[in-house]
Amino acid sequence: MDDGTKKKEDVVEDIEFIPDEEGISQELAGKIKKLREELKSCEAERKEYLEGWQRAKADYINFKKDEGKRFEDMARFVTASIVEEFLPVLDSFDLALQHGVPKEVEKGIMLIRSQFEDVLRKRGIGEIAVGAGDPFDPAKHESVGELKSEHPPGTIADVVQ
């Protein structure tokens, strides 16, 4: 853009007036000088507006990215919160089945539990298969405490819930 501006200035500088009368020549030279100053002022103002617009556009793009990330984080948090509240319900189904219920009731409980598991599986959430003797992974497991057992250190002694 500066190259185009310089070319315009060169063209303006190349204008030469042949004086007809002394007063007219000075008057035109004054007008040209005033127009050049006005042109420089307008170009500076244009540059300022363009830079401001570019900053505003960049800020808006960054805002949209940040807002999208905040929305995803909130959705993840809400999902985790809801799942945390439903896990005891699934455990309650298992406890109900351990208390010797009639076959028809057992089938109903198993069907409802299966539906819960399907919904969670669709959301990418599944049961972590773990048992006594498996290596303890703090990213997957939560420790209640440490105790002596027949299993080697750093392994799971018992599964509580």
PDB file of C-alpha atoms in Angstrom:
ATOM      1  CA  MET A   1       0.000   0.000   0.000  1.00  0.00           C
ATOM      2  CA  ASP A   2       2.883   2.333   0.688  1.00  0.00           C
ATOM      3  CA  ASP A   3       4.172   1.804  -2.855  1.00  0.00           C
ATOM      4  CA  GLY A   4       0.851   3.003  -4.276  1.00  0.00           C
ATOM      5  CA  THR A   5       0.898   5.991  -1.945  1.00  0.00           C
ATOM      6  CA  LYS A   6       4.431   6.947  -2.967  1.00  0.00           C
ATOM      7  CA  LYS A   7       3.488   6.767  -6.623  1.00  0.00           C
ATOM      8  CA  LYS A   8       0.574   9.119  -5.988  1.00  0.00           C
ATOM      9  CA  GLU A   9       2.869  11.533  -4.178  1.00  0.00           C
ATOM     10  CA  ASP A  10       5.384  11.386  -7.028  1.00  0.00           C
ATOM     11  CA  VAL A  11       2.651  12.212  -9.505  1.00  0.00           C
ATOM     12  CA  VAL A  12       1.449  15.088  -7.342  1.00  0.00           C
ATOM     13  CA  GLU A  13       5.009  16.380  -6.960  1.00  0.00           C
ATOM     14  CA  ASP A  14       5.495  16.263 -10.743  1.00  0.00           C
ATOM     15  CA  ILE A  15       2.675  18.717 -11.337  1.00  0.00           C
ATOM     16  CA  GLU A  16       4.125  21.979 -12.468  1.00  0.00           C
ATOM     17  CA  PHE A  17       2.211  25.155 -12.990  1.00  0.00           C
ATOM     18  CA  ILE A  18       3.174  27.706 -15.517  1.00  0.00           C
ATOM     19  CA  PRO A  19       2.294  30.994 -13.957  1.00  0.00           C
ATOM     20  CA  ASP A  20      -0.117  33.157 -15.894  1.00  0.00           C
ATOM     21  CA  GLU A  21      -0.336  35.656 -13.200  1.00  0.00           C
ATOM     22  CA  GLU A  22       1.630  35.722  -9.982  1.00  0.00           C
ATOM     23  CA  GLY A  23      -1.448  35.721  -7.675  1.00  0.00           C
ATOM     24  CA  ILE A  24      -3.151  32.763  -9.329  1.00  0.00           C
ATOM     25  CA  SER A  25       0.029  30.669  -9.197  1.00  0.00           C
ATOM     26  CA  GLN A  26       0.520  31.264  -5.474  1.00  0.00           C
ATOM     27  CA  GLU A  27      -3.149  30.620  -4.793  1.00  0.00           C
ATOM     28  CA  LEU A  28      -3.008  27.275  -6.639  1.00  0.00           C
ATOM     29  CA  ALA A  29       0.248  26.325  -4.901  1.00  0.00           C
ATOM     30  CA  GLY A  30      -1.413  27.053  -1.542  1.00  0.00           C
ATOM     31  CA  LYS A  31      -4.432  24.920  -2.457  1.00  0.00           C
ATOM     32  CA  ILE A  32      -2.178  22.073  -3.580  1.00  0.00           C
ATOM     33  CA  LYS A  33      -0.208  22.263  -0.344  1.00  0.00           C
ATOM     34  CA  LYS A  34      -3.440  22.241   1.656  1.00  0.00           C
ATOM     35  CA  LEU A  35      -4.774  19.267  -0.357  1.00  0.00           C
ATOM     36  CA  ARG A  36      -1.516  17.344   0.160  1.00  0.00           C
ATOM     37  CA  GLU A  37      -1.742  17.907   3.920  1.00  0.00           C
ATOM     38  CA  GLU A  38      -5.378  16.816   3.894  1.00  0.00           C
ATOM     39  CA  LEU A  39      -4.444  13.718   1.859  1.00  0.00           C
ATOM     40  CA  LYS A  40      -1.710  12.783   4.351  1.00  0.00           C
ATOM     41  CA  SER A  41      -4.142  13.303   7.205  1.00  0.00           C
ATOM     42  CA  CYS A  42      -6.766  11.115   5.506  1.00  0.00           C
ATOM     43  CA  GLU A  43      -4.203   8.398   4.790  1.00  0.00           C
ATOM     44  CA  ALA A  44      -3.051   8.423   8.419  1.00  0.00           C
ATOM     45  CA  GLU A  45      -6.664   8.260   9.589  1.00  0.00           C
ATOM     46  CA  ARG A  46      -7.379   5.405   7.150  1.00  0.00           C
ATOM     47  CA  LYS A  47      -4.341   3.505   8.426  1.00  0.00           C
ATOM     48  CA  GLU A  48      -5.457   4.038  12.027  1.00  0.00           C
ATOM     49  CA  TYR A  49      -8.986   2.793  11.270  1.00  0.00           C
ATOM     50  CA  LEU A  50      -7.655  -0.209   9.341  1.00  0.00           C
ATOM     51  CA  GLU A  51      -5.330  -1.199  12.181  1.00  0.00           C
ATOM     52  CA  GLY A  52      -8.143  -0.749  14.691  1.00  0.00           C
ATOM     53  CA  TRP A  53     -10.475  -2.873  12.605  1.00  0.00           C
ATOM     54  CA  GLN A  54      -7.819  -5.583  12.243  1.00  0.00           C
ATOM     55  CA  ARG A  55      -7.240  -5.610  16.019  1.00  0.00           C
ATOM     56  CA  ALA A  56     -10.987  -5.791  16.660  1.00  0.00           C
ATOM     57  CA  LYS A  57     -11.334  -8.649  14.186  1.00  0.00           C
ATOM     58  CA  ALA A  58      -8.448 -10.555  15.812  1.00  0.00           C
ATOM     59  CA  ASP A  59      -9.951  -9.935  19.260  1.00  0.00           C
ATOM     60  CA  TYR A  60     -13.312 -11.244  18.063  1.00  0.00           C
ATOM     61  CA  ILE A  61     -11.745 -14.384  16.570  1.00  0.00           C
ATOM     62  CA  ASN A  62      -9.860 -15.014  19.825  1.00  0.00           C
ATOM     63  CA  PHE A  63     -13.052 -14.398  21.807  1.00  0.00           C
ATOM     64  CA  LYS A  64     -14.931 -16.959  19.708  1.00  0.00           C
ATOM     65  CA  LYS A  65     -12.178 -19.539  20.261  1.00  0.00           C
ATOM     66  CA  ASP A  66     -12.087 -18.864  24.001  1.00  0.00           C
ATOM     67  CA  GLU A  67     -15.877 -18.962  24.255  1.00  0.00           C
ATOM     68  CA  GLY A  68     -15.989 -22.258  22.357  1.00  0.00           C
ATOM     69  CA  LYS A  69     -13.396 -23.743  24.689  1.00  0.00           C
ATOM     70  CA  ARG A  70     -15.287 -22.462  27.738  1.00  0.00           C
ATOM     71  CA  PHE A  71     -18.481 -24.022  26.399  1.00  0.00           C
ATOM     72  CA  GLU A  72     -16.751 -27.374  25.816  1.00  0.00           C
ATOM     73  CA  ASP A  73     -15.227 -27.281  29.306  1.00  0.00           C
ATOM     74  CA  MET A  74     -18.609 -26.489  30.843  1.00  0.00           C
ATOM     75  CA  ALA A  75     -20.288 -29.309  28.902  1.00  0.00           C
ATOM     76  CA  ARG A  76     -17.565 -31.724  30.030  1.00  0.00           C
ATOM     77  CA  PHE A  77     -17.960 -30.573  33.641  1.00  0.00           C
ATOM     78  CA  VAL A  78     -21.751 -30.946  33.559  1.00  0.00           C
ATOM     79  CA  THR A  79     -21.482 -34.396  31.978  1.00  0.00           C
ATOM     80  CA  ALA A  80     -18.959 -35.524  34.592  1.00  0.00           C
ATOM     81  CA  SER A  81     -21.158 -34.159  37.366  1.00  0.00           C
ATOM     82  CA  ILE A  82     -24.251 -35.978  36.113  1.00  0.00           C
ATOM     83  CA  VAL A  83     -22.368 -39.231  35.607  1.00  0.00           C
ATOM     84  CA  GLU A  84     -20.982 -38.968  39.141  1.00  0.00           C
ATOM     85  CA  GLU A  85     -24.523 -38.693  40.464  1.00  0.00           C
ATOM     86  CA  PHE A  86     -25.755 -41.695  38.444  1.00  0.00           C
ATOM     87  CA  LEU A  87     -22.960 -44.092  39.426  1.00  0.00           C
ATOM     88  CA  PRO A  88     -24.435 -44.795  42.894  1.00  0.00           C
ATOM     89  CA  VAL A  89     -27.739 -45.623  41.165  1.00  0.00           C
ATOM     90  CA  LEU A  90     -25.967 -48.288  39.094  1.00  0.00           C
ATOM     91  CA  ASP A  91     -24.344 -49.634  42.255  1.00  0.00           C
ATOM     92  CA  SER A  92     -27.798 -49.782  43.872  1.00  0.00           C
ATOM     93  CA  PHE A  93     -29.023 -52.006  41.040  1.00  0.00           C
ATOM     94  CA  ASP A  94     -26.168 -54.415  41.780  1.00  0.00           C
ATOM     95  CA  LEU A  95     -27.009 -54.363  45.495  1.00  0.00           C
ATOM     96  CA  ALA A  96     -30.684 -55.029  44.744  1.00  0.00           C
ATOM     97  CA  LEU A  97     -29.755 -58.085  42.701  1.00  0.00           C
ATOM     98  CA  GLN A  98     -27.690 -59.504  45.582  1.00  0.00           C
ATOM     99  CA  HIS A  99     -30.734 -59.641  47.870  1.00  0.00           C
ATOM    100  CA  GLY A 100     -32.587 -62.488  46.177  1.00  0.00           C
ATOM    101  CA  VAL A 101     -35.382 -60.848  44.215  1.00  0.00           C
ATOM    102  CA  PRO A 102     -37.943 -62.762  42.107  1.00  0.00           C
ATOM    103  CA  LYS A 103     -36.838 -63.611  38.546  1.00  0.00           C
ATOM    104  CA  GLU A 104     -39.251 -61.132  36.923  1.00  0.00           C
ATOM    105  CA  VAL A 105     -37.982 -58.292  39.102  1.00  0.00           C
ATOM    106  CA  GLU A 106     -34.377 -59.349  38.448  1.00  0.00           C
ATOM    107  CA  LYS A 107     -35.016 -59.200  34.682  1.00  0.00           C
ATOM    108  CA  GLY A 108     -36.494 -55.708  35.041  1.00  0.00           C
ATOM    109  CA  ILE A 109     -33.577 -54.491  37.142  1.00  0.00           C
ATOM    110  CA  MET A 110     -31.078 -55.947  34.657  1.00  0.00           C
ATOM    111  CA  LEU A 111     -32.914 -54.279  31.756  1.00  0.00           C
ATOM    112  CA  ILE A 112     -32.890 -50.868  33.450  1.00  0.00           C
ATOM    113  CA  ARG A 113     -29.209 -51.279  34.399  1.00  0.00           C
ATOM    114  CA  SER A 114     -28.412 -52.257  30.815  1.00  0.00           C
ATOM    115  CA  GLN A 115     -30.166 -49.142  29.514  1.00  0.00           C
ATOM    116  CA  PHE A 116     -28.148 -46.962  31.904  1.00  0.00           C
ATOM    117  CA  GLU A 117     -24.925 -48.601  30.725  1.00  0.00           C
ATOM    118  CA  ASP A 118     -25.878 -48.116  27.053  1.00  0.00           C
ATOM    119  CA  VAL A 119     -26.493 -44.399  27.579  1.00  0.00           C
ATOM    120  CA  LEU A 120     -23.145 -44.020  29.333  1.00  0.00           C
ATOM    121  CA  ARG A 121     -21.346 -46.085  26.676  1.00  0.00           C
ATOM    122  CA  LYS A 122     -22.755 -43.821  23.931  1.00  0.00           C
ATOM    123  CA  ARG A 123     -21.120 -40.928  25.772  1.00  0.00           C
ATOM    124  CA  GLY A 124     -17.784 -42.763  25.880  1.00  0.00           C
ATOM    125  CA  ILE A 125     -18.103 -43.745  29.527  1.00  0.00           C
ATOM    126  CA  GLY A 126     -17.596 -47.332  30.560  1.00  0.00           C
ATOM    127  CA  GLU A 127     -16.812 -49.429  33.575  1.00  0.00           C
ATOM    128  CA  ILE A 128     -13.149 -49.749  34.448  1.00  0.00           C
ATOM    129  CA  ALA A 129     -12.500 -53.455  34.832  1.00  0.00           C
ATOM    130  CA  VAL A 130     -10.432 -53.826  37.972  1.00  0.00           C
ATOM    131  CA  GLY A 131      -9.864 -56.527  40.515  1.00  0.00           C
ATOM    132  CA  ALA A 132      -7.710 -57.475  43.460  1.00  0.00           C
ATOM    133  CA  GLY A 133      -4.083 -57.929  42.416  1.00  0.00           C
ATOM    134  CA  ASP A 134      -4.262 -55.521  39.462  1.00  0.00           C
ATOM    135  CA  PRO A 135      -1.610 -52.774  39.398  1.00  0.00           C
ATOM    136  CA  PHE A 136      -2.793 -49.513  40.976  1.00  0.00           C
ATOM    137  CA  ASP A 137      -3.031 -46.621  38.487  1.00  0.00           C
ATOM    138  CA  PRO A 138      -3.781 -43.250  40.138  1.00  0.00           C
ATOM    139  CA  ALA A 139      -5.171 -41.944  36.825  1.00  0.00           C
ATOM    140  CA  LYS A 140      -7.898 -44.615  36.883  1.00  0.00           C
ATOM    141  CA  HIS A 141      -8.236 -45.673  40.513  1.00  0.00           C
ATOM    142  CA  GLU A 142      -8.928 -43.930  43.778  1.00  0.00           C
ATOM    143  CA  SER A 143      -7.159 -45.204  46.861  1.00  0.00           C
ATOM    144  CA  VAL A 144      -9.003 -45.484  50.159  1.00  0.00           C
ATOM    145  CA  GLY A 145      -5.880 -46.456  52.035  1.00  0.00           C
ATOM    146  CA  GLU A 146      -2.858 -48.700  52.065  1.00  0.00           C
ATOM    147  CA  LEU A 147      -2.861 -52.057  53.809  1.00  0.00           C
ATOM    148  CA  LYS A 148      -0.896 -55.283  53.991  1.00  0.00           C
ATOM    149  CA  SER A 149      -2.271 -58.111  51.875  1.00  0.00           C
ATOM    150  CA  GLU A 150      -1.171 -61.211  49.998  1.00  0.00           C
ATOM    151  CA  HIS A 151      -0.786 -59.017  46.883  1.00  0.00           C
ATOM    152  CA  PRO A 152       2.532 -57.278  46.130  1.00  0.00           C
ATOM    153  CA  PRO A 153       2.949 -53.561  46.961  1.00  0.00           C
ATOM    154  CA  GLY A 154       1.534 -51.120  44.385  1.00  0.00           C
ATOM    155  CA  THR A 155      -1.374 -53.407  43.542  1.00  0.00           C
ATOM    156  CA  ILE A 156      -5.064 -53.285  44.393  1.00  0.00           C
ATOM    157  CA  ALA A 157      -5.940 -55.284  47.517  1.00  0.00           C
ATOM    158  CA  ASP A 158      -9.741 -55.028  47.296  1.00  0.00           C
ATOM    159  CA  VAL A 159     -12.390 -53.205  45.249  1.00  0.00           C
ATOM    160  CA  VAL A 160     -14.846 -51.261  47.403  1.00  0.00           C
ATOM    161  CA  GLN A 161     -17.200 -49.527  44.975  1.00  0.00           C
TER     162      GLN A 161
END
